[in-house]
């Protein structure tokens, strides 16, 4: 699969999981204190964050940029190459913290952390727009 096709697939995956989150969060009984909702939202957001990182990796490959040494560096490189605005790169880089907490320190992850990620979903959507522009350029 070419990088451009892979980017398209990842964008579709992120859209799907954003829609899944919106479906859950629009339900009348949406409550992050409810265990099933908490775990469902946690896993949806974890999947979104992993996909965003993967999307960044694919853009770096497509643009023949330096191989990043960390997930955070992916977004710094994209900002440095003007693929995304530098302030967006910084916001995306900060989301890596939450991805790592979900992945490695799940027992310490809490509702406040979830709310922090939820509050930055617009950042992810902005990144998706940048990636789409790169696809057509």
Tab-separated table of C-alpha atoms in Angstrom:
chain	number	residue	atom	x	y	z
A	1	UNK	CA	0.000	0.000	0.000
A	2	UNK	CA	1.421	3.399	-0.929
A	3	UNK	CA	1.958	6.051	1.729
A	4	UNK	CA	-0.790	8.191	0.210
A	5	UNK	CA	-3.251	5.306	0.407
A	6	UNK	CA	-2.099	4.547	3.946
A	7	UNK	CA	-2.659	8.186	4.951
A	8	UNK	CA	-6.183	7.985	3.517
A	9	UNK	CA	-6.897	4.813	5.493
A	10	UNK	CA	-5.608	6.355	8.727
A	11	UNK	CA	-7.682	9.499	8.168
A	12	UNK	CA	-10.735	7.285	7.699
A	13	UNK	CA	-9.945	5.402	10.902
A	14	UNK	CA	-9.598	8.611	12.909
A	15	UNK	CA	-12.893	9.924	11.507
A	16	UNK	CA	-14.598	6.654	12.415
A	17	UNK	CA	-13.391	6.756	16.021
A	18	UNK	CA	-14.168	10.459	16.395
A	19	UNK	CA	-17.717	9.625	15.289
A	20	UNK	CA	-17.814	6.734	17.764
A	21	UNK	CA	-16.772	9.099	20.551
A	22	UNK	CA	-19.406	11.641	19.501
A	23	UNK	CA	-22.067	8.925	19.489
A	24	UNK	CA	-21.164	7.832	23.013
A	25	UNK	CA	-20.799	11.364	24.371
A	26	UNK	CA	-24.167	12.456	22.960
A	27	UNK	CA	-26.093	9.726	24.774
A	28	UNK	CA	-28.359	10.874	27.588
A	29	UNK	CA	-26.581	8.664	30.111
A	30	UNK	CA	-23.035	9.760	29.130
A	31	UNK	CA	-21.051	9.852	32.347
A	32	UNK	CA	-17.319	9.279	32.590
A	33	UNK	CA	-17.797	8.214	36.200
A	34	UNK	CA	-19.714	5.198	34.898
A	35	UNK	CA	-17.162	2.426	34.463
A	36	UNK	CA	-18.240	1.112	31.042
A	37	UNK	CA	-18.360	4.603	29.573
A	38	UNK	CA	-14.976	5.456	31.078
A	39	UNK	CA	-13.334	2.368	29.585
A	40	UNK	CA	-15.050	2.745	26.210
A	41	UNK	CA	-14.003	6.390	25.902
A	42	UNK	CA	-10.479	5.573	27.114
A	43	UNK	CA	-9.999	2.958	24.413
A	44	UNK	CA	-11.516	5.123	21.680
A	45	UNK	CA	-9.209	8.007	22.598
A	46	UNK	CA	-6.215	5.668	22.838
A	47	UNK	CA	-6.973	4.410	19.334
A	48	UNK	CA	-7.328	7.970	18.035
A	49	UNK	CA	-4.033	9.035	19.617
A	50	UNK	CA	-2.197	6.015	18.204
A	51	UNK	CA	-3.665	6.714	14.772
A	52	UNK	CA	-2.603	10.361	14.935
A	53	UNK	CA	0.960	9.265	15.690
A	54	UNK	CA	0.820	6.777	12.827
A	55	UNK	CA	-0.500	9.516	10.536
A	56	UNK	CA	2.455	11.701	11.510
A	57	UNK	CA	4.868	8.861	10.767
A	58	UNK	CA	3.328	8.359	7.328
A	59	UNK	CA	3.593	12.073	6.514
A	60	UNK	CA	7.247	12.042	7.538
A	61	UNK	CA	7.872	9.055	5.273
A	62	UNK	CA	5.954	10.637	2.396
A	63	UNK	CA	7.964	13.867	2.691
A	64	UNK	CA	11.291	12.052	3.186
A	65	UNK	CA	11.988	13.790	6.477
A	66	UNK	CA	14.496	12.673	9.094
A	67	UNK	CA	13.447	9.580	11.022
A	68	UNK	CA	12.088	10.763	14.386
A	69	UNK	CA	13.605	9.457	17.588
A	70	UNK	CA	10.364	9.666	19.562
A	71	UNK	CA	6.645	10.135	19.149
A	72	UNK	CA	6.940	13.755	20.277
A	73	UNK	CA	9.622	14.388	17.692
A	74	UNK	CA	7.228	13.327	14.923
A	75	UNK	CA	5.203	16.477	15.468
A	76	UNK	CA	8.236	18.715	15.967
A	77	UNK	CA	9.567	17.556	12.589
A	78	UNK	CA	6.212	18.182	10.913
A	79	UNK	CA	6.173	21.693	12.374
A	80	UNK	CA	9.763	22.364	11.354
A	81	UNK	CA	8.938	21.239	7.782
A	82	UNK	CA	5.866	23.545	7.762
A	83	UNK	CA	3.553	20.610	7.168
A	84	UNK	CA	1.665	21.743	10.253
A	85	UNK	CA	1.800	25.116	12.020
A	86	UNK	CA	4.318	25.154	14.852
A	87	UNK	CA	1.657	25.823	17.501
A	88	UNK	CA	-0.308	22.812	16.238
A	89	UNK	CA	2.870	20.709	16.351
A	90	UNK	CA	3.315	21.708	19.991
A	91	UNK	CA	-0.295	20.798	20.831
A	92	UNK	CA	0.025	17.444	19.063
A	93	UNK	CA	3.289	16.743	20.841
A	94	UNK	CA	1.569	17.335	24.184
A	95	UNK	CA	-1.010	14.656	23.327
A	96	UNK	CA	1.792	12.075	23.284
A	97	UNK	CA	1.930	12.424	27.083
A	98	UNK	CA	-1.661	11.179	27.351
A	99	UNK	CA	-1.087	8.397	24.842
A	100	UNK	CA	1.860	7.180	26.889
A	101	UNK	CA	-0.115	7.393	30.135
A	102	UNK	CA	-2.921	5.361	28.588
A	103	UNK	CA	-0.443	2.827	27.270
A	104	UNK	CA	1.970	2.445	30.166
A	105	UNK	CA	0.361	3.932	33.284
A	106	UNK	CA	-3.297	3.116	32.797
A	107	UNK	CA	-4.004	2.720	36.506
A	108	UNK	CA	-2.899	6.324	37.033
A	109	UNK	CA	-5.001	7.661	34.168
A	110	UNK	CA	-8.195	9.341	35.366
A	111	UNK	CA	-11.271	11.304	34.295
A	112	UNK	CA	-9.346	14.587	34.309
A	113	UNK	CA	-6.862	13.089	31.856
A	114	UNK	CA	-9.722	11.934	29.638
A	115	UNK	CA	-11.265	15.394	29.740
A	116	UNK	CA	-7.901	16.901	28.774
A	117	UNK	CA	-7.717	14.704	25.687
A	118	UNK	CA	-11.372	15.352	24.848
A	119	UNK	CA	-10.742	19.097	25.065
A	120	UNK	CA	-8.053	18.730	22.380
A	121	UNK	CA	-10.053	16.826	19.779
A	122	UNK	CA	-10.166	20.009	17.678
A	123	UNK	CA	-6.349	19.844	17.550
A	124	UNK	CA	-6.623	16.365	16.058
A	125	UNK	CA	-9.172	17.550	13.514
A	126	UNK	CA	-6.902	20.436	12.526
A	127	UNK	CA	-4.050	17.964	12.049
A	128	UNK	CA	-6.284	15.840	9.843
A	129	UNK	CA	-7.005	18.895	7.689
A	130	UNK	CA	-3.281	19.539	7.313
A	131	UNK	CA	-2.718	15.900	6.339
A	132	UNK	CA	-5.504	16.076	3.756
A	133	UNK	CA	-3.947	19.199	2.246
A	134	UNK	CA	-0.641	17.350	1.978
A	135	UNK	CA	-2.405	14.533	0.148
A	136	UNK	CA	-3.681	16.846	-2.571
A	137	UNK	CA	-0.542	18.963	-2.929
